PDB file of C-alpha atoms in Angstrom:
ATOM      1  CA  UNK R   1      92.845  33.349  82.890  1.00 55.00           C
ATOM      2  CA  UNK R   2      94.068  37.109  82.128  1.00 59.00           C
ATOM      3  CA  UNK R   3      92.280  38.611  80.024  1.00 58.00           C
ATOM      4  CA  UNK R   4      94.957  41.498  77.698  1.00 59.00           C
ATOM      5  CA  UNK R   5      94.154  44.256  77.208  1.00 56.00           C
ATOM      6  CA  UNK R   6      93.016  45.391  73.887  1.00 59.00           C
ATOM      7  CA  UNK R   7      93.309  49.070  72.385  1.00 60.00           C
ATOM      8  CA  UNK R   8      89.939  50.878  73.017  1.00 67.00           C
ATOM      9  CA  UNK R   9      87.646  51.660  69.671  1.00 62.00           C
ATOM     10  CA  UNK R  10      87.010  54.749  68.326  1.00 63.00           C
ATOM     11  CA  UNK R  11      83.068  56.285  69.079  1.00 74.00           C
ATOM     12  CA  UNK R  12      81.210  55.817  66.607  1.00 86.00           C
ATOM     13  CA  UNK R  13      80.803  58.564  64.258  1.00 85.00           C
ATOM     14  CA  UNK R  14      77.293  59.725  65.702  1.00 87.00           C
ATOM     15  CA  UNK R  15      78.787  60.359  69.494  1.00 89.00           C
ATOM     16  CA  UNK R  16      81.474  62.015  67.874  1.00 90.00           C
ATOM     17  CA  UNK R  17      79.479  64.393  66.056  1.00 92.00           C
ATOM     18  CA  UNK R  18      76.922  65.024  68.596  1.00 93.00           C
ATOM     19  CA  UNK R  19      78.986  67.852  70.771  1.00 93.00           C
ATOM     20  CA  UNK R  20      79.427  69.862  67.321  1.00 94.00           C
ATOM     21  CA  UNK R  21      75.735  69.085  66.192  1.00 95.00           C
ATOM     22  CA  UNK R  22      74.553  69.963  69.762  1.00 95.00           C
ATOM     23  CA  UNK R  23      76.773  72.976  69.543  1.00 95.00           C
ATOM     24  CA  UNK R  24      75.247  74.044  65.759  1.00 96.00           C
ATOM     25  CA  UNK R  25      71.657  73.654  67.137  1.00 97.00           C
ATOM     26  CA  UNK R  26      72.627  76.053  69.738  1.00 97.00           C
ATOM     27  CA  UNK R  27      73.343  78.546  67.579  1.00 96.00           C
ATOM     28  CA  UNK R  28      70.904  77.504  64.969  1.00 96.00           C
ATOM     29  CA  UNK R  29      67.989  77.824  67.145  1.00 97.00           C
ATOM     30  CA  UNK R  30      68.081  81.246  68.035  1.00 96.00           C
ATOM     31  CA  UNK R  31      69.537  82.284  64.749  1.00 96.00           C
ATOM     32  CA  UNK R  32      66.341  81.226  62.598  1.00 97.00           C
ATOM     33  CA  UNK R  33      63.923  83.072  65.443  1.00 96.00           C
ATOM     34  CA  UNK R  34      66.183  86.566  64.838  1.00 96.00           C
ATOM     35  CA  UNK R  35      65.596  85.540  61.314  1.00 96.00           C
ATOM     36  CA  UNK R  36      62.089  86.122  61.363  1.00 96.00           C
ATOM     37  CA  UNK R  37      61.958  88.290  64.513  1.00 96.00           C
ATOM     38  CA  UNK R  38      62.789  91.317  62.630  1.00 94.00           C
ATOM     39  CA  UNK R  39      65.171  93.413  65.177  1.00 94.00           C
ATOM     40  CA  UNK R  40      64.683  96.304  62.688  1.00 90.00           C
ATOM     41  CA  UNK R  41      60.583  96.583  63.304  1.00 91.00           C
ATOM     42  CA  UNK R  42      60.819  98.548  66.777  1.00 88.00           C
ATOM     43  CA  UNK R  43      59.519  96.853  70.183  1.00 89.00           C
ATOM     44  CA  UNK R  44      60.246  93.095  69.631  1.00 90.00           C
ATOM     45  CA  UNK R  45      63.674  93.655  71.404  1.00 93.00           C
ATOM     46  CA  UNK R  46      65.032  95.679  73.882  1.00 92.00           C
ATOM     47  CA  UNK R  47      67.203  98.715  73.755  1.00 89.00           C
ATOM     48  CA  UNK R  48      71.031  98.826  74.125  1.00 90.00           C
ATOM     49  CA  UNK R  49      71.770 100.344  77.554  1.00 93.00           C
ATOM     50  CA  UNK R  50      75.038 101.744  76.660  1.00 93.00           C
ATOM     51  CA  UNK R  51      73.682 103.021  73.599  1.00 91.00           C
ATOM     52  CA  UNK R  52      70.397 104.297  75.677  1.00 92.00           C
ATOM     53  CA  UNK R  53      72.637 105.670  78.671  1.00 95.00           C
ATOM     54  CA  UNK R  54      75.531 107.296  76.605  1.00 93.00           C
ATOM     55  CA  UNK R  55      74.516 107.698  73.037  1.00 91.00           C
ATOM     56  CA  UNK R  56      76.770 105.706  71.526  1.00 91.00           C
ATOM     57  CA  UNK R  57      77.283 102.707  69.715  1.00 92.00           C
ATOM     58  CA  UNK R  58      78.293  99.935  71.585  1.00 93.00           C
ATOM     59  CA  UNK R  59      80.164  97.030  70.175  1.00 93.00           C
ATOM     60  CA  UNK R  60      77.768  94.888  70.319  1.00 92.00           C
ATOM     61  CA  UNK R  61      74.648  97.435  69.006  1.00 92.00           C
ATOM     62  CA  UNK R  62      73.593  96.524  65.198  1.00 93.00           C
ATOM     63  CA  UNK R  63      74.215  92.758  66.193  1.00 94.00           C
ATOM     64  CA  UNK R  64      70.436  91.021  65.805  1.00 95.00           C
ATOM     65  CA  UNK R  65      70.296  93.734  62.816  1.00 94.00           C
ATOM     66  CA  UNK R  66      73.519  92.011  61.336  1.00 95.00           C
ATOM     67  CA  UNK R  67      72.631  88.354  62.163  1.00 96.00           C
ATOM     68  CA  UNK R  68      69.011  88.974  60.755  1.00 97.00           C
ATOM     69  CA  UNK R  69      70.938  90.445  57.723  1.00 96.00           C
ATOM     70  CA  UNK R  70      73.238  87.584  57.354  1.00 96.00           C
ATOM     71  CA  UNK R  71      70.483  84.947  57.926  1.00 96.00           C
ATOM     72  CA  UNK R  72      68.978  86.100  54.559  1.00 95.00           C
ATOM     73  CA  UNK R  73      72.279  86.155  52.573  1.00 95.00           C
ATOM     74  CA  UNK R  74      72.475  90.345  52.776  1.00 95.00           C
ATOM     75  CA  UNK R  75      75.763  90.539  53.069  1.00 95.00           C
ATOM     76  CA  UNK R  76      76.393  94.527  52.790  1.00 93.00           C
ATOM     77  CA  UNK R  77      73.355  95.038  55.344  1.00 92.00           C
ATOM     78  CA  UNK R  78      75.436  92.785  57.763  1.00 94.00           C
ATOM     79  CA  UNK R  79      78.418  94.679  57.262  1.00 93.00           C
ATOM     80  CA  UNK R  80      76.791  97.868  57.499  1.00 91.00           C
ATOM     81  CA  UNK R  81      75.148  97.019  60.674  1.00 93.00           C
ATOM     82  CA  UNK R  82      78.102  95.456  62.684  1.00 94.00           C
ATOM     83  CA  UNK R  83      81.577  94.607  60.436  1.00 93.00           C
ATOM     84  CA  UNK R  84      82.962  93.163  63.740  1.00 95.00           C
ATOM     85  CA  UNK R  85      79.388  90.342  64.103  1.00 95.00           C
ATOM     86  CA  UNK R  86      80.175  89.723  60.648  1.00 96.00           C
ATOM     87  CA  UNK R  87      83.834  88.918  61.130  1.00 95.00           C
ATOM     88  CA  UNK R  88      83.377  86.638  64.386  1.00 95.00           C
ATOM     89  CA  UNK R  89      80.669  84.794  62.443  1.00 96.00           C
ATOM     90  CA  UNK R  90      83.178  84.359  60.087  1.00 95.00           C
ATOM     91  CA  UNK R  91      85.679  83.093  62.736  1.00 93.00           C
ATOM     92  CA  UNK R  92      83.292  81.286  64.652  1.00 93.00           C
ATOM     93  CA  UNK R  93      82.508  79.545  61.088  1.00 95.00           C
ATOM     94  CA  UNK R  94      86.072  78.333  60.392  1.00 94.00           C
ATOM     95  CA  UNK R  95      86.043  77.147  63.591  1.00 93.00           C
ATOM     96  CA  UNK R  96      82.869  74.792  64.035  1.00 95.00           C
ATOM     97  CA  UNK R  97      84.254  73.483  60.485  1.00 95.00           C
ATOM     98  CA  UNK R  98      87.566  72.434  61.634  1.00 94.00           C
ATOM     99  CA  UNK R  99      85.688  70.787  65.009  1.00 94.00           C
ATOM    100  CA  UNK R 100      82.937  69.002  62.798  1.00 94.00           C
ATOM    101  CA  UNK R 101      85.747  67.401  60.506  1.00 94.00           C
ATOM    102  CA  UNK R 102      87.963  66.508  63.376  1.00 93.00           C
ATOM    103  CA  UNK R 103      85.143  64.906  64.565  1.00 93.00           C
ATOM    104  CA  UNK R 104      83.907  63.433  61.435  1.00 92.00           C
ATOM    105  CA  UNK R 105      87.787  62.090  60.770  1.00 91.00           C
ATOM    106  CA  UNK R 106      88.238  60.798  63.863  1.00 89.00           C
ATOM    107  CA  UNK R 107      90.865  63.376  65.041  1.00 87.00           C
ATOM    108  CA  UNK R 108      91.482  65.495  68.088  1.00 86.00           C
ATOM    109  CA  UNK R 109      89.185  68.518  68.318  1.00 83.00           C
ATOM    110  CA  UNK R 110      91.283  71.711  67.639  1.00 84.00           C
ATOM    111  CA  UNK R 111      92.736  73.818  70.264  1.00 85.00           C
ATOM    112  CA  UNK R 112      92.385  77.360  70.167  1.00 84.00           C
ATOM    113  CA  UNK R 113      95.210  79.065  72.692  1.00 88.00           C
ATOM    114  CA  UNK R 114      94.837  82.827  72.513  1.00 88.00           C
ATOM    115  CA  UNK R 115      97.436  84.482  74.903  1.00 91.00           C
ATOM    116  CA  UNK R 116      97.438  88.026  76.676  1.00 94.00           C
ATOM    117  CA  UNK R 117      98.554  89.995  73.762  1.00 95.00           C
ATOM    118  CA  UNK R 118      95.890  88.800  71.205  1.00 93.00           C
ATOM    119  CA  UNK R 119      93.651  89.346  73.533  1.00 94.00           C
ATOM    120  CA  UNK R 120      94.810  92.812  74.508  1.00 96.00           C
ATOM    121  CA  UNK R 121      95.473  93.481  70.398  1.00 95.00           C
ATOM    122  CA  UNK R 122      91.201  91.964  70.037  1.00 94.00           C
ATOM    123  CA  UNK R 123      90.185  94.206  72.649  1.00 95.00           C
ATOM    124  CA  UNK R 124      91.631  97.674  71.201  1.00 96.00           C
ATOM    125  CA  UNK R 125      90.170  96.585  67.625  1.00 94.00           C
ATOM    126  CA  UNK R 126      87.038  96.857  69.226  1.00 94.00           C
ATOM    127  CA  UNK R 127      88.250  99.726  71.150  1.00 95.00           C
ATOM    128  CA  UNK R 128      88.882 101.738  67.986  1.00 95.00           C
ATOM    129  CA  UNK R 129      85.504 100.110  65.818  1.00 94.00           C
ATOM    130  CA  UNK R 130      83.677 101.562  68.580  1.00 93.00           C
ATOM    131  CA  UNK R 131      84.998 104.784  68.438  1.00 93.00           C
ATOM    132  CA  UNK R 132      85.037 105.357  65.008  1.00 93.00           C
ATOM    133  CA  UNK R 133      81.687 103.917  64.158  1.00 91.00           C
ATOM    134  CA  UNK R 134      80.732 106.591  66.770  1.00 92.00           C
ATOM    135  CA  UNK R 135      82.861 109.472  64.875  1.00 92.00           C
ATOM    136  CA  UNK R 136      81.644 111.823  61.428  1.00 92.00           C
ATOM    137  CA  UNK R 137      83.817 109.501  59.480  1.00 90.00           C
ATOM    138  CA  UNK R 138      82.460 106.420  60.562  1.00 86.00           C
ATOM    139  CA  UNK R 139      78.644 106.580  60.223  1.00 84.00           C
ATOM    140  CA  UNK R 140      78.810 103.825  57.450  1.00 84.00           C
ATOM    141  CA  UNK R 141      79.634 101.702  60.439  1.00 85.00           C
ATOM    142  CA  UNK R 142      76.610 102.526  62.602  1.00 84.00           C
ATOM    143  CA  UNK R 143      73.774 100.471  62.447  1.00 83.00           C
ATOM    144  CA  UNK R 144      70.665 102.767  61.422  1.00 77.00           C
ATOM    145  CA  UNK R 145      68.086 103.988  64.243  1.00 72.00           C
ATOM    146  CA  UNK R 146      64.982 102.170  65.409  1.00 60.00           C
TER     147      UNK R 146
END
């Protein structure tokens, strides 16, 4: 007796939620600790080396300031303290959305191609944020010292 072959279920809606759950607690996780960890009381994190080596902002400096910020709904303290956190939390957002209700729906997680020249276009933006949050005219971008 052959048995035919039958088309396969879809997971059930737990095991298709658990990689963007999983990936939520990730981020959760250390979120709430920066939340109550202030980074703007000095000595609970460490310096920036660029910033400590050079002077200058880094990219990245004002970050835990910005994601503290945002964790308790200051919006303009976020900004002030790193526009470009602010806008990939915004991105990254959008993003675990779009996964969660693909996953939710049943659907194919979304792909996310992003070729040489956004890549080269993200990596002046930064370029030039750095450089003018490190200029006269942009010291609304700098996050304030600790």
């Amino acid at each position: 007796m052959n048995a035919v072959p039958t088309a396969s279920a879809p997971p059930p809606v737990l095991r298709r939620l658990s990689p963007p759950l999983t990936a939520l607690a990730a981020v959760a996780v250390p979120t709430a600790y920066v939340a109550l960890v202030d980074p703007n009381v000095p000595g609970h994190y460490p310096d920036c080396p660029f910033l400590t080596a050079t002077g200058w902002w880094c990219p990245g400096c004002g970050g835990l300031r910005c994601v503290h910020a945002l964790a308790r709904g200051d919006l303009t303290g976020a900004l002030h303290d790193n526009a470009v956190v602010v806008l990939l939390a915004g991105v990254l957002g959008v993003l675990w959305l779009r996964w969660g209700w693909a996953a939710l729906t049943g659907g194919p997680p979304p792909r996310i191609t992003v070729g040489a020249r956004r890549w080269v276009l993200i990596a002046l933006l930064v370029l030039v944020f750095t450089v003018v949050r490190n200029s006269p005219v942009g010291t609304g971008l700098a996050p304030p010292l600790v």
